[in-house]
Amino acid sequence: MIRYIRWQIILVVTGVALLATLLIYVALNFSTVWVPARGGTYVEGVAGTPRYLNPLLSNQYVVDGDLCALLFNGLTKLDERGEVVPDLALRWEVSDDGLTYTFELRQNARWHDGRPVTADDVLFTVRLLQDPDFPGSPDLSTLWRSVKVEKEGLWTVRFTLQQPFAPFLDYTTIGLLPAHILEGVTAAQLPDHPFNRQPVGTGPFRLAEIVTEEGEPAYAILEANRQFYGPVPMLDRIQFKFYPSDQAVVRAYEAGEVAGIGHVPPSALAWARTNPSLNLFTLPLAGYTLVFLNLRNDEVPFLQTPEVRRALLYALDRQALIDEVLDGQGIVAHSPILPGTWAYNPEVRKYRLNRERTVALLKEDGWQPSTSSESEWPTGWTKEGRPLAFSLLTADDPQQVALAEAMAKQWATVGIQVSVEAVPPTDLQDRLTARQFQALLVELILPGDPDPYPFWHQTQIEEGQNYAGYDSRDVSEWLEEARQTTDRRRRRELYWLFQERFAEDVPSLLLYHPVYNYAVDQSVRGVEVGPLNRPGDRFRSVASWYIQLRRVIRSEASARIVPGP
């Protein structure tokens, strides 16, 4: 009996020794670390209220575009460089003549209700775009009406163009709509259809709830789509809270109501930079701000003269405008093609403040200066009894008005008289479309292919987007050829020629490329944001954002250590 008890003691002691050895080994070779965990809700404040949660109609309102970026997908999408890459389509082929595009869809893509995405959804979406009553962008509808779309299988679609069109792939980034839900709905019925408030998409998040009734706190809750074909989000939910202005969103952050500020206004940048709880992202936004000069307005015939237009540009200190009005939030624009893209000409002529050159150009064109002993620069200009004066139209947004007035002040320094007229944005758009302006300040967002044809080709003067009325046969021929060849090297050569001629003719006044300021509380981790084609692209990496953490035992050799809570 005593021998048996001794044997048990030996086993216990041996077990304890082995356990102690194991614990020492674990302590020496493994550590407890924090790692990202699924779960949590990210709350972001944005200015505005959504109207159309429908990718065919969402380009008119930034808030709509933000939500649709998370809810829908197109056959393709734009990456950070503005290049077209696969999305719902796995791959595509382009025929040698540039007329036929054949897309193969992913077979694992599902709508939020679990139904598979098929070629029928592509055909349905395109036919809505082709409908003469399509309520969205007329240019978008015009393009799609020239394209033949055919189903070649459950997951294969073929597009046939009437003539080669190099930017065509950009048009395949538009989000698809579900044929099985909207079957029988016409394009004219889209704006008033309940789908716009109860969307079913394919994106990494699905709409769970939306409240926008007047008098109620407005918000939308998006839940993670765990069946998403791409990286599944770490977050459980994203909640958007809607406010009347960007400034109201900033106040909401200070009150602890939101963790993200969808757009930081210039007035809050200094505060955001010094707030230790915020991560501020300043991102280039595809596009530029410019002054359209109406070259076909007989009230200001002098704008038809290149020397006057160059003089106007030389009289502007655009970097000072950016620094003083925009708090540094812009990049001086030297070309209507975006820097950093494959088509940009870095050697293009650059205009910098040169008042002496302004005076010389105006005198060369026959303008007579008025002088004053109190100023080293002319106080006014006349030619054939006409003063050098015009009206600058702008939206009644405070920043746009401040920018317009700052430009007018700079021009006044050399005797060019400019009056600023501010109108509501809808009126500005109407007058731009009707060409009822002398000069007009506007921001253009230009994601994707650098094709400048819509704004500067002769055929777009009357009904298109050539609002300046720029009439150059050489430029038009270059732009025509550039959009009809798929040879990128040749396209680059043609676009370089265009940029050189644009810098010589100065058909309008390029000011700056805008930047977008976005801020997220430090409690939200994994946020990486690159250059934006559209504001909604800030969610490009949303699948890797996280709030929750958990402890795990992981080998020191492979541990990804995350700072704990």
GROMACS .gro file of C-alpha atoms in nm, residues 46-54 57-58 61-68 71 196-197 199 207 209-213 218-222 240-243:
model
   38
   46VAL     CA    1  -2.184   6.317  -4.397
   47ALA     CA    2  -2.345   6.635  -4.527
   48GLY     CA    3  -2.669   6.586  -4.718
   49THR     CA    4  -2.945   6.329  -4.740
   50PRO     CA    5  -2.955   6.040  -4.989
   51ARG     CA    6  -3.213   6.050  -5.266
   52TYR     CA    7  -3.123   5.771  -5.507
   53LEU     CA    8  -2.953   5.458  -5.376
   54ASN     CA    9  -2.932   5.349  -5.736
   57LEU     CA   10  -2.886   5.785  -6.072
   58SER     CA   11  -2.632   5.838  -5.795
   61TYR     CA   12  -2.538   6.370  -5.530
   62VAL     CA   13  -2.220   6.295  -5.334
   63VAL     CA   14  -2.408   6.119  -5.051
   64ASP     CA   15  -2.579   5.886  -5.298
   65GLY     CA   16  -2.241   5.802  -5.450
   66ASP     CA   17  -2.090   5.732  -5.106
   67LEU     CA   18  -2.354   5.473  -5.019
   68CYS     CA   19  -2.368   5.320  -5.366
   71LEU     CA   20  -2.383   4.868  -5.202
  196ASN     CA   21  -3.410   5.370  -5.453
  197ARG     CA   22  -3.488   5.343  -5.081
  199PRO     CA   23  -3.179   4.874  -5.279
  207LEU     CA   24  -2.878   4.830  -4.654
  209GLU     CA   25  -3.232   5.045  -4.237
  210ILE     CA   26  -3.271   5.403  -4.354
  211VAL     CA   27  -3.454   5.694  -4.190
  212THR     CA   28  -3.478   6.031  -4.364
  213GLU     CA   29  -3.821   6.158  -4.260
  218ALA     CA   30  -3.159   6.090  -4.043
  219TYR     CA   31  -2.935   5.786  -4.074
  220ALA     CA   32  -2.870   5.469  -4.271
  221ILE     CA   33  -2.735   5.142  -4.135
  222LEU     CA   34  -2.539   4.913  -4.365
  240PHE     CA   35  -2.414   5.697  -4.184
  241LYS     CA   36  -2.560   5.994  -4.001
  242PHE     CA   37  -2.683   6.274  -4.224
  243TYR     CA   38  -2.631   6.641  -4.134
   0.00000   0.00000   0.00000
